[in-house]
Coordinates of C-alpha atoms and ligand atoms in Angstrom, one line a residue:
X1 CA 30.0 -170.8 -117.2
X2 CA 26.2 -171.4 -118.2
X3 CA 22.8 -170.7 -116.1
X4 CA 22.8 -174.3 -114.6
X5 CA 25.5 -174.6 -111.7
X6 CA 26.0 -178.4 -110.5
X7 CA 28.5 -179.9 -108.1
X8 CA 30.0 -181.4 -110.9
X9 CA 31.0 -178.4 -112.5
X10 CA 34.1 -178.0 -114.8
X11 CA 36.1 -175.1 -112.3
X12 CA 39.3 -173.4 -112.3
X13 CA 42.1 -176.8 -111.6
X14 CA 39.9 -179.1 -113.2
X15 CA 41.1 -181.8 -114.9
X16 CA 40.0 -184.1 -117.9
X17 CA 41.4 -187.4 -119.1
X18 CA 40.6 -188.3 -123.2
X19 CA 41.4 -191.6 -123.4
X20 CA 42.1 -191.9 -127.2
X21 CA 43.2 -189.4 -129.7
X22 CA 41.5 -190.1 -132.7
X23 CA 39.4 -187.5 -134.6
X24 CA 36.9 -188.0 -131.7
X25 CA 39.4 -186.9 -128.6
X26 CA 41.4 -184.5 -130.2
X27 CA 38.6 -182.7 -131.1
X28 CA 36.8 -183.1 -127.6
X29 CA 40.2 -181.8 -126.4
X30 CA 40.7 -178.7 -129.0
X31 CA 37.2 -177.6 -127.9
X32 CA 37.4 -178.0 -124.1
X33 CA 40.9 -176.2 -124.1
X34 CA 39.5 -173.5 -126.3
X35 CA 36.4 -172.8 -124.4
X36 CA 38.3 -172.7 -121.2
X37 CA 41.1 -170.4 -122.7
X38 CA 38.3 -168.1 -123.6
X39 CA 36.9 -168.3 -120.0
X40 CA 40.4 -168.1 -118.7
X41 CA 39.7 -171.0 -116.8
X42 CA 42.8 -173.5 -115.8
X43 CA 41.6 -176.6 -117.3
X44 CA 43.9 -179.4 -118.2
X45 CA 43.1 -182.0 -120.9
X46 CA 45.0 -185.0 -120.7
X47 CA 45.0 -187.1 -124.0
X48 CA 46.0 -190.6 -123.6
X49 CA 47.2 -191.7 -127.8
X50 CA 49.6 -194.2 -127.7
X51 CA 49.7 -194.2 -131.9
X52 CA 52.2 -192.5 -133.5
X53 CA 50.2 -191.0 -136.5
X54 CA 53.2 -190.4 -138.6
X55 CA 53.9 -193.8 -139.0
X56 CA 53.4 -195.4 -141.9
X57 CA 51.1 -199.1 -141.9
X58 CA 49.1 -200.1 -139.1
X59 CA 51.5 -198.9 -136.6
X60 CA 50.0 -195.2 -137.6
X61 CA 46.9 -195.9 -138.6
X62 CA 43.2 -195.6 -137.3
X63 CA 41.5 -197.8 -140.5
X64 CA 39.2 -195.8 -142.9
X65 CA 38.5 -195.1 -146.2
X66 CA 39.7 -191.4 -145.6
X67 CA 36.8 -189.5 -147.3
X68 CA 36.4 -186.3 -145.6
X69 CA 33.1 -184.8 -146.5
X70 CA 31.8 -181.6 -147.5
X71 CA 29.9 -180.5 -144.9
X72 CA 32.8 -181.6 -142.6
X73 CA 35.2 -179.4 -144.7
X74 CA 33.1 -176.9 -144.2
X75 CA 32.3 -177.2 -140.5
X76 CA 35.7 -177.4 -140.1
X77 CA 36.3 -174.2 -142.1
X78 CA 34.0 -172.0 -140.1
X79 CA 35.9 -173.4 -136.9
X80 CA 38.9 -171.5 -138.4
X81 CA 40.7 -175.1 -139.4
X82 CA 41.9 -175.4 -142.8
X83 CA 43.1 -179.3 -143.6
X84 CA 46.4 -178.8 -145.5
X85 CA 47.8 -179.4 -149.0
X86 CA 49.9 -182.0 -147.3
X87 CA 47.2 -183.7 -145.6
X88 CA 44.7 -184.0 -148.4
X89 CA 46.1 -186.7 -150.8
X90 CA 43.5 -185.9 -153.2
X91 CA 40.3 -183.5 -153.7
X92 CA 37.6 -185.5 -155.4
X93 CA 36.0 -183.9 -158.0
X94 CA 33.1 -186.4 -158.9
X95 CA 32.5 -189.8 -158.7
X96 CA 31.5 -192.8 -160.9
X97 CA 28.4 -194.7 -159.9
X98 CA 28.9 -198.6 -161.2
X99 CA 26.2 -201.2 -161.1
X100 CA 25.7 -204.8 -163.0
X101 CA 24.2 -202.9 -165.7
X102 CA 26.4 -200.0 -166.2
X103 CA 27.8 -196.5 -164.7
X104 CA 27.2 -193.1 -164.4
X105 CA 29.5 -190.5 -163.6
X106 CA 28.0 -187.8 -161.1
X107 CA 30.1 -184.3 -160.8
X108 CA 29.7 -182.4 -157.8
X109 CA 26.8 -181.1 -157.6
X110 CA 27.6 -177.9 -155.7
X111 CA 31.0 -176.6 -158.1
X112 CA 33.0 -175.1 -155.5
X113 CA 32.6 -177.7 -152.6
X114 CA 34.8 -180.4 -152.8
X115 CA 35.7 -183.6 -150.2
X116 CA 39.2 -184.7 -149.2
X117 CA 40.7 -187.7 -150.1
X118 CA 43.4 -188.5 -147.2
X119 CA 45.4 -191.0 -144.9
X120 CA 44.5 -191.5 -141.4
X121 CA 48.2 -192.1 -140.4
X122 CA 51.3 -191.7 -142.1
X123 CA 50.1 -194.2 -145.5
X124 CA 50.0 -197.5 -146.7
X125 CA 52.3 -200.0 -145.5
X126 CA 55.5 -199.5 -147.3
X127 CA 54.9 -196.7 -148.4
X128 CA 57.4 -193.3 -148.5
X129 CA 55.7 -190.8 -145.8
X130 CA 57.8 -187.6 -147.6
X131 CA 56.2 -185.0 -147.3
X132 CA 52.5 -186.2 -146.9
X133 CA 50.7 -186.0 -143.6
X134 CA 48.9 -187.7 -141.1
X135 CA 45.3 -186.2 -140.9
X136 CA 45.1 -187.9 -137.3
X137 CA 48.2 -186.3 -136.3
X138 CA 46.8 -183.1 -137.8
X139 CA 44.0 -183.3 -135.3
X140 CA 46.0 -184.2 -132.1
X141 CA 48.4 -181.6 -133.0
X142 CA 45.6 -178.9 -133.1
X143 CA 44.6 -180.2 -129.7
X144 CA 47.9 -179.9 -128.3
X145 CA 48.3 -176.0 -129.8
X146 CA 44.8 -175.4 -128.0
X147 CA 46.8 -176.6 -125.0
X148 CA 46.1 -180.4 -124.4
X149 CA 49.1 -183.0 -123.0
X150 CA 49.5 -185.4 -125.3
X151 CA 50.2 -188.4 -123.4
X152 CA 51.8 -191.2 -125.3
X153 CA 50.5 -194.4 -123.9
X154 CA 47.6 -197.1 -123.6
X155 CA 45.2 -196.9 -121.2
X156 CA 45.1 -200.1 -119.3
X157 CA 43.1 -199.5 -115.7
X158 CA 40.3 -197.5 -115.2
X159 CA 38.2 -197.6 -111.5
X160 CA 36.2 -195.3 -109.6
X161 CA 38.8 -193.4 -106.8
X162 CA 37.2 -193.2 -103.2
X163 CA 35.4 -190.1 -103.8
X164 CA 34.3 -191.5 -107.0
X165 CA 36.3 -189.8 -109.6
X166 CA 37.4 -191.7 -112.2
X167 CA 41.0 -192.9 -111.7
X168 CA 43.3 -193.6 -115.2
X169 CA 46.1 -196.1 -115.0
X170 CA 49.1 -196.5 -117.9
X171 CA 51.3 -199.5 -118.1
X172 CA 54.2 -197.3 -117.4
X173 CA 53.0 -195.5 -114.5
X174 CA 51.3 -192.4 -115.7
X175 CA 47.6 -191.3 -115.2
X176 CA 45.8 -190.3 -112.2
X177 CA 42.5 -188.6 -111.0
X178 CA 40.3 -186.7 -112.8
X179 CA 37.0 -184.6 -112.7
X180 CA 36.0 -186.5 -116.2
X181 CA 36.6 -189.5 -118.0
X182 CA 36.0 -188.6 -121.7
X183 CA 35.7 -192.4 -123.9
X184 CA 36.9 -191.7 -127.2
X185 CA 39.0 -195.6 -127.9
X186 CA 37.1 -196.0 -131.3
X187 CA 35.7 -199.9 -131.5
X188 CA 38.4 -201.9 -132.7
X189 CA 40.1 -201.8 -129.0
X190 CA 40.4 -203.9 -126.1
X191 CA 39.7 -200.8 -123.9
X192 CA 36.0 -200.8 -124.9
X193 CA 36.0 -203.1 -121.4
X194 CA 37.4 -201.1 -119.3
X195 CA 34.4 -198.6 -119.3
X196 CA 32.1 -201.3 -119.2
X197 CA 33.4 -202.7 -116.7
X198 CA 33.2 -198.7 -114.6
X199 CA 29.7 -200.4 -113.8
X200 CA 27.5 -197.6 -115.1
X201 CA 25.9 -199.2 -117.9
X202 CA 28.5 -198.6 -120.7
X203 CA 28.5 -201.0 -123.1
X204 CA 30.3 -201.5 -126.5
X205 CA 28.2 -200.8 -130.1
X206 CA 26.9 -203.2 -132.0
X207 CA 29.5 -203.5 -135.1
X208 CA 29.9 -205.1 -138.3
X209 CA 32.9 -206.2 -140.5
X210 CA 34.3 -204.3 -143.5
X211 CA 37.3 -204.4 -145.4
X212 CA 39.9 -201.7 -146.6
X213 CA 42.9 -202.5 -149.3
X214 CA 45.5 -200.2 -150.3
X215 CA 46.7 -201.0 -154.1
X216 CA 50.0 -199.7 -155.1
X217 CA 49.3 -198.3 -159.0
X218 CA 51.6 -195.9 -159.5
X219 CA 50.9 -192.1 -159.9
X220 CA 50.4 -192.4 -163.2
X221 CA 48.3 -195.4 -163.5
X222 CA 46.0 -193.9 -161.0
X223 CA 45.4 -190.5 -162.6
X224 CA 45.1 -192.5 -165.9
X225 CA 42.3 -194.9 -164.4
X226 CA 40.7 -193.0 -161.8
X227 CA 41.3 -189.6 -162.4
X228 CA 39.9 -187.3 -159.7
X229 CA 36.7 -189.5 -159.1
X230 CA 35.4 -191.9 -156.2
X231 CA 34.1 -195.1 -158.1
X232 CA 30.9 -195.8 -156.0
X233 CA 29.8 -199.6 -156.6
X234 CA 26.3 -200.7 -156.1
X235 CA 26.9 -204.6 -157.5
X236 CA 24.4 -207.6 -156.1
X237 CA 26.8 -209.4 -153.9
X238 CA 25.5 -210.9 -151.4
X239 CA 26.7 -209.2 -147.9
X240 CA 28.0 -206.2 -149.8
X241 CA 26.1 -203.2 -149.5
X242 CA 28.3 -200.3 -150.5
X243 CA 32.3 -200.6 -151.8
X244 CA 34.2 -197.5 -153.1
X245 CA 37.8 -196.9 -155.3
X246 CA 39.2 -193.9 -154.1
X247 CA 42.6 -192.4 -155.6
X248 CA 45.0 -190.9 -153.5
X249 CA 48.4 -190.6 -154.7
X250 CA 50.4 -193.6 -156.3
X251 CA 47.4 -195.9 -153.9
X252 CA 43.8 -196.5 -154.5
X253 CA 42.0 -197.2 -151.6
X254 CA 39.4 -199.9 -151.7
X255 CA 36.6 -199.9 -149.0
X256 CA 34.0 -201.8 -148.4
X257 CA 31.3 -201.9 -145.9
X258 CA 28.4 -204.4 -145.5
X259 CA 27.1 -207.1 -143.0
X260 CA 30.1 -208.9 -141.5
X261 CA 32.2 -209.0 -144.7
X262 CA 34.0 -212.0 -145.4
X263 CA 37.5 -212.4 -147.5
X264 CA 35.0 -214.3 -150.1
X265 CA 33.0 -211.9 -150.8
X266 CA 36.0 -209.6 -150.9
X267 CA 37.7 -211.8 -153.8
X268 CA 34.2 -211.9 -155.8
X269 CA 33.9 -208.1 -155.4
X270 CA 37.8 -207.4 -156.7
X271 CA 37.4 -210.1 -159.5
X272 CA 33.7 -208.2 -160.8
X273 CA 33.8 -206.8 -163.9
X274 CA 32.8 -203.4 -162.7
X275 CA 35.7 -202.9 -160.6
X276 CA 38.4 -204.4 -163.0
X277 CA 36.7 -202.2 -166.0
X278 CA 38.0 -199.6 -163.2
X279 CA 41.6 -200.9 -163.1
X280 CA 44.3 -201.6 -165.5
X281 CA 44.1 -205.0 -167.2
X282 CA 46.8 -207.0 -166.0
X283 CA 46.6 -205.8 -161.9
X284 CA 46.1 -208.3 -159.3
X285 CA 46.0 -207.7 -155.6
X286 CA 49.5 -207.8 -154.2
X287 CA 49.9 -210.7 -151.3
X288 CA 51.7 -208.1 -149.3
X289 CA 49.3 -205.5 -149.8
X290 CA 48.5 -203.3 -147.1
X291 CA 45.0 -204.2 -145.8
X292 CA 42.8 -204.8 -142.9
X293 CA 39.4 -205.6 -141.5
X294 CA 38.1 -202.9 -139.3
X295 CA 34.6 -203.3 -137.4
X296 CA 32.4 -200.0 -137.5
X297 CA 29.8 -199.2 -135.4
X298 CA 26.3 -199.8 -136.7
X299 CA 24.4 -198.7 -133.5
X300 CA 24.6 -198.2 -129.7
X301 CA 23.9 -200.6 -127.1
X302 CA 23.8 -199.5 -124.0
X303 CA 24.4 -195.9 -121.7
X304 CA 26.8 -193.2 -123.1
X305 CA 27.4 -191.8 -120.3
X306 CA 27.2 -191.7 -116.6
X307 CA 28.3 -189.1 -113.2
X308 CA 31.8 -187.9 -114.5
X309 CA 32.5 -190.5 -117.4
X310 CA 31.2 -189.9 -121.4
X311 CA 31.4 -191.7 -124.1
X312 CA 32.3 -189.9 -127.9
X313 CA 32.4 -190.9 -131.6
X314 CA 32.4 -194.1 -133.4
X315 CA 32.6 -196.0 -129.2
X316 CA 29.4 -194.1 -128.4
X317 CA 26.9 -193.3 -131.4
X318 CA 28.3 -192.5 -135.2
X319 CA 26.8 -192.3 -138.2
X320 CA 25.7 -195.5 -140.2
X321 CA 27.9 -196.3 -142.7
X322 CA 28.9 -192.2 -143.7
X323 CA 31.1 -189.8 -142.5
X324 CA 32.2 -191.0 -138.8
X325 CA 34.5 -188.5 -139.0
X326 CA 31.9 -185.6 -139.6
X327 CA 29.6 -187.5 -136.9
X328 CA 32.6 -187.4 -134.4
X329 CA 33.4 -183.9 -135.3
X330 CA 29.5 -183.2 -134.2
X331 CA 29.3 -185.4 -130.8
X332 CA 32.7 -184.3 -129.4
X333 CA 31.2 -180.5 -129.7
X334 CA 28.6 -181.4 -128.0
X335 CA 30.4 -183.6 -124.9
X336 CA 32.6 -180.1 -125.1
X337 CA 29.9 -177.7 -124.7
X338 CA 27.7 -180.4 -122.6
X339 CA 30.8 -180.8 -119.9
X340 CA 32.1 -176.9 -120.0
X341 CA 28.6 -175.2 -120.1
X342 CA 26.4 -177.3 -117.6
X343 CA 28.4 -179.8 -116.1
X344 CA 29.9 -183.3 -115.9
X345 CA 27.2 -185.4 -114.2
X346 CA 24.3 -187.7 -115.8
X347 CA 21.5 -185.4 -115.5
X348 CA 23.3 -183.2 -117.3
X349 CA 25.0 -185.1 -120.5
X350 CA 21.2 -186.6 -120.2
X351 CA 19.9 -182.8 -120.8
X352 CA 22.9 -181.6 -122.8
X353 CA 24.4 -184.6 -124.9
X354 CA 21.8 -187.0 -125.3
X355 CA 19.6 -184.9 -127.5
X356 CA 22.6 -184.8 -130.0
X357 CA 23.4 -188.6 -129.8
X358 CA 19.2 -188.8 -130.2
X359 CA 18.8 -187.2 -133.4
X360 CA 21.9 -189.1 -134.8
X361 CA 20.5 -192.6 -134.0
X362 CA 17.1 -191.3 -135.3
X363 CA 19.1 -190.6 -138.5
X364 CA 20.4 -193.9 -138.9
X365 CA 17.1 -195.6 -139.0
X366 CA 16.3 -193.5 -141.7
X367 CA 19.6 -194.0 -143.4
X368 CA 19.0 -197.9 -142.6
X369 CA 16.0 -197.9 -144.8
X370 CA 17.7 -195.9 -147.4
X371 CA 20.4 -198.2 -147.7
X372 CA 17.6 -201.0 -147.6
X373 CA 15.9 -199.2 -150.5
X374 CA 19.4 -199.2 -152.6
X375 CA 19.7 -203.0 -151.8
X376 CA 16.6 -203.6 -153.5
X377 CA 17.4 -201.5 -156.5
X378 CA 20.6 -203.5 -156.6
X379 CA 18.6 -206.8 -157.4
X380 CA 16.5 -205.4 -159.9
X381 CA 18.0 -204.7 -163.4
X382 CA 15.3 -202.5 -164.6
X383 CA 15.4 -200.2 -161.4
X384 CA 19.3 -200.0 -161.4
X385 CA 18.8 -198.9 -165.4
X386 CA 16.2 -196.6 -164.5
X387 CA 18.8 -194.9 -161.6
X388 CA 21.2 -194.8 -164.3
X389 CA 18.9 -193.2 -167.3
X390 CA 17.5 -190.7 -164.7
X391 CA 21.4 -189.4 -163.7
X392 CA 22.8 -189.8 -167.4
X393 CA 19.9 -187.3 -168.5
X394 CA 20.2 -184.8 -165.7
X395 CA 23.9 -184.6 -166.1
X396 CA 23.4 -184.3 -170.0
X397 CA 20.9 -181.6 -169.6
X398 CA 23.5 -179.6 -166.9
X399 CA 19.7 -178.2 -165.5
X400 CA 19.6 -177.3 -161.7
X401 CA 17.5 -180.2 -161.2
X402 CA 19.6 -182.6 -159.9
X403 CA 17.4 -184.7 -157.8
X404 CA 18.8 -188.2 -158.6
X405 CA 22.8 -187.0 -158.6
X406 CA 22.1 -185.0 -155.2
X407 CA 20.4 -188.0 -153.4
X408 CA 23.3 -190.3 -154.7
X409 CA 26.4 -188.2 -154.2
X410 CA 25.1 -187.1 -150.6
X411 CA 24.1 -190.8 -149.9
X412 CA 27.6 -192.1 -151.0
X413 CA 29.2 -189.4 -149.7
X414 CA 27.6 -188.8 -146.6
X415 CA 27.7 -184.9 -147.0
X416 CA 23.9 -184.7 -145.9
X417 CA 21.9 -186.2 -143.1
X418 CA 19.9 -188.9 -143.8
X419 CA 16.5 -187.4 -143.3
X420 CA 16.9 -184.9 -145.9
X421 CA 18.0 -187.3 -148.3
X422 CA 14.8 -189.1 -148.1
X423 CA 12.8 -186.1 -148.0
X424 CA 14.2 -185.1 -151.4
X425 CA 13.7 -188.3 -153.0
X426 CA 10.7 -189.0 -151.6
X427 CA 9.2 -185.6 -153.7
X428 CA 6.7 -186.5 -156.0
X429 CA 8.8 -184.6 -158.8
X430 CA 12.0 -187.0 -157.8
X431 CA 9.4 -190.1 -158.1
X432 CA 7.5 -189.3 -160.9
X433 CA 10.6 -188.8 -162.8
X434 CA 12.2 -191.9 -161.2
X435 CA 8.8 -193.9 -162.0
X436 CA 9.0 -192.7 -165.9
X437 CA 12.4 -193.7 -166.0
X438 CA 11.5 -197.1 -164.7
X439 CA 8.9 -197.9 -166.9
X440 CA 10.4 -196.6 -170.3
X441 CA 13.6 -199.1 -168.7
X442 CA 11.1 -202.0 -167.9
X443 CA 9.6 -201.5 -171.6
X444 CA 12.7 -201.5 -173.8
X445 CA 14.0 -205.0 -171.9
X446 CA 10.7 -206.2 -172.1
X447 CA 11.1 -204.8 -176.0
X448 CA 14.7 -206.4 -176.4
X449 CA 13.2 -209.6 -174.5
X450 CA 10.2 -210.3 -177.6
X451 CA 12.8 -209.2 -180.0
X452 CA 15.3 -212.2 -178.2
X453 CA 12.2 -214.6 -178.1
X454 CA 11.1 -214.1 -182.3
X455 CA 15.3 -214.5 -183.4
X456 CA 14.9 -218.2 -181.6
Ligands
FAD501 C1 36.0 -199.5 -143.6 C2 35.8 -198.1 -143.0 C3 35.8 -197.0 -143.8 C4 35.5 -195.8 -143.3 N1 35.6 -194.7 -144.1 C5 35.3 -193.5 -143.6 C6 35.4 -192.4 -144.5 O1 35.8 -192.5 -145.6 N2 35.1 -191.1 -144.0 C7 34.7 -191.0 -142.7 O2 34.3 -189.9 -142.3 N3 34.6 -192.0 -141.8 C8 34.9 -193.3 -142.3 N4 34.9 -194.3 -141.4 C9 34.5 -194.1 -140.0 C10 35.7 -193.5 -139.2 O3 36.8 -194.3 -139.4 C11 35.3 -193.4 -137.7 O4 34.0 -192.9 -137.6 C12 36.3 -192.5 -137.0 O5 37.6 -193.0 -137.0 C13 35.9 -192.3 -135.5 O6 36.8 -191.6 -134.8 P1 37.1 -191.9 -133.3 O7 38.0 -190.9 -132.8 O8 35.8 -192.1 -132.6 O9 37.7 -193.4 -133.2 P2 39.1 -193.9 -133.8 O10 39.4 -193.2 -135.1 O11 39.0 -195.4 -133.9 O12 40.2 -193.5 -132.8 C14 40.3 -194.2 -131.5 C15 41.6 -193.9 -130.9 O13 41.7 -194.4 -129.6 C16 43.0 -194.9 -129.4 N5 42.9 -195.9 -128.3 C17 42.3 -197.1 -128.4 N6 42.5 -197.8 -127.2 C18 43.2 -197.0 -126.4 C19 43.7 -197.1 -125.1 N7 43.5 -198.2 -124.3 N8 44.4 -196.0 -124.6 C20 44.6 -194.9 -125.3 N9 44.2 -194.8 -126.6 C21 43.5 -195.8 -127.1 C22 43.4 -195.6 -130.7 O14 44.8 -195.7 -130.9 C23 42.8 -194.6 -131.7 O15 43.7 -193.6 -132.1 C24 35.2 -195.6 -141.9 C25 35.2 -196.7 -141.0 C26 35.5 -198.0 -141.6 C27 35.5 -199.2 -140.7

């Protein structure tokens, strides 16, 4: 155990409910178990899921656009966790940046590194589960072979027992007393009360609306339209800020996140003629189409945790609009290493955890005004030609210097934190190059504009 002994130590008999089994829980779960195994310490991790990931639909699913970044990938790697051929639906290759004006196709910039396309649960609605699997249920099952009990139900109590532990209640009877209460229920659940109402200050994040799609093409039809690329769309929609294609399998995935997005602005999006240049001519959006409109978490609101009770992943602090999965990944390590190392009161997820959850939300505001910044660019004809120009040339060219296709892939694929996005395009070089761009843009349409005015 670490330097700092507290009376709310992790010991030897300890127990720990995880009340959800997302990417969040399972992972605070795997990491607890494993630290304890290494101690040999007897610690139990209870893991409340009552989803069964196999499934496929909603019954199975936990709602995402199932991009795994590169960094996760990575992260994950050097934890000695490999995601499976049958679990990755697709490796993405490259994506297609479209705007108003045009597109851009971006390869990775890094060769060998590549993100997972893949399905939360078992798949689309309808759809044959085979042989494909769940990268949820990959997750919880790691958790389990590290030694968690899965337990198969819904949370529906939570209190404070007489000698304040926290006290877990099923509808069937199971649960019980435990030395901590991990939160890991996501933000599209009921349960989000339950800790508030604990009475320590826990309070659901703020959220927003988006929309996922899943659109039945065919094999064929998808390796024929979308190939092994992520089409990125930047359009000027109001509400939209960022909407993605994403192939996996015989489904593209359509995603889109924004502010509070509405089925109108979901019809104009899917009508645009960037996104049905993208698709084959004759394709409309089935009425029975799997689809849904998931909240995400676009900042905290109130404590994350509290004596004996912790809050992880997208129902504590996540990353804006980017890998949530990679930003769960990060927090449960640290509630792990937090609870295990120093203990499981406030003082010390304040000392431990908070830093972490700190530096995240610092992030965000950065990647706030980045996405800000690409809303702009959005409205402006002659800036989104100038993004364009400046990517075309330094994918022609195939030089190292790839400062717009780096800053775009990693802000569209969220395989870099914010902050060092905006250090590298805030460079002079990435400026002065963007500002050349711009003005040899702003002077041809001014050109083609003269040239419009002396034809009439
Ligand atoms: C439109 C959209 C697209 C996204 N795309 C991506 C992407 O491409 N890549 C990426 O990295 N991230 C993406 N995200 C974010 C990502 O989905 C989340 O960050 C991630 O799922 C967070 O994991 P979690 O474990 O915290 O929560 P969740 O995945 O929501 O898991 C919460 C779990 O808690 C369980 N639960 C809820 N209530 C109870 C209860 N009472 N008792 C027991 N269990 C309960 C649920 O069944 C669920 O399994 C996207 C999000 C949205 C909305």
């Amino acid at each position: 155990m670490g330097a700092s002994v507290s009376s709310h130590e992790l010991t030897d008999g300890s127990r720990v409910a995880v009340v959800g089994g997302g990417p969040a829980g399972s992972l605070v779960g795997y990491f607890l178990r494993r630290m304890a195994s290494r101690a040999e310490l007897d610690l139990a991790v209870d893991i409340y899921e009552p989803r069964d990931f196999s499934k496929a639909g909603p019954a199975g699913c936990n709602m995402c656009g199932g991009i795994v970044s590169e960094s996760l990938v990575q992260m994950l790697a050097v934890e000695g966790i490999i995601l499976p051929d049958t679990v990755v639906r697709r490796g993405i290759e490259s994506y297609v940046l479209h705007t108003d004006v045009g597109s851009a196709a971006i390869r990775s910039p890094v060769e060998e590194r590549r993100i997972a396309a893949l399905y939360r649960g078992g798949g689309p609605k309808g759809s044959n589960v085979g042989q494909w699997g769940s990268f949820d249920a990959f997750l919880l099952g790691l958790a389990v072979q590290a030694g968690c009990r899965h337990i198969p139900a819904r949370v529906t109590g939570l209190e404070w027992a007489a000698d304040r532990r926290p006290l877990v209640r099923t509808a069937d009877g199971e649960g019980g007393i435990y030395e901590l209460l991990v939160g890991a229920v996501g933000v599209n659940s009921p349960a989000l009360s339950l800790f508030r109402d604990l009475g320590v200050g826990l309070e659901a994040p703020k959220t927003s609306k988006t929309f996922i799609a899943e659109i039945p093409l065919g094999q064929e039809a998808v390796e024929k339209h979308l190939g092994s690329a992520m089409h990125a769309f930047l359009l000027d929609l109001p509400r939209l800020q960022f909407a993605a294609l994403i192939p996996k399998g015989d489904y593209v995935t359509v995603c889109a996140l924004g502010r509070d997005l509405d089925p109108e602005t979901m019809t104009r999006f899917l009508a645009s003629p960037p996104v049905r240049a993208c698709l084959p001519g004759d394709w409309d959006l089935p009425a029975m189409a799997c689809r849904c409109r998931p909240a995400i978490n676009v900042g905290p609101r109130g404590a994350l945790y509290g004596d004996r009770v912790v809050l992880v992943g997208d129902c504590g602090v996540s990353r804006l609009y980017k890998d949530g999965i990679g930003a769960a990944y990060r927090a449960a390590k640290a509630c792990a290493v937090a609870a295990f190392c120093r203990g499981v009161s406030r003082q010390d997820f304040a000392r431990s955890y908070a830093p972490r959850c700190r530096k995240m939300v610092i992030d965000n505001t950065l990647g706030k005004f980045m996405f800000a910044c690409s809303a702009v660019v959005t409205k402006v004809p002659f800036l989104q030609n100038a993004m364009l120009s400046m990517t075309r040339a330094e994918q022609a060219s195939g030089s190292v210097r790839n400062d717009m296709s780096m800053v775009l892939w990693d802000l569209f694929t969220g395989s870099a934190p914010y902050a060092e996005i905006l250090v590298r395009a805030s460079s002079p070089r990435f400026l002065g190059t963007f500002a050349w761009h711009a003005a040899t843009s702003l002077l041809r349409s001014s050109g083609r504009a003269g040239r419009d005015n002396g034809r009439s």
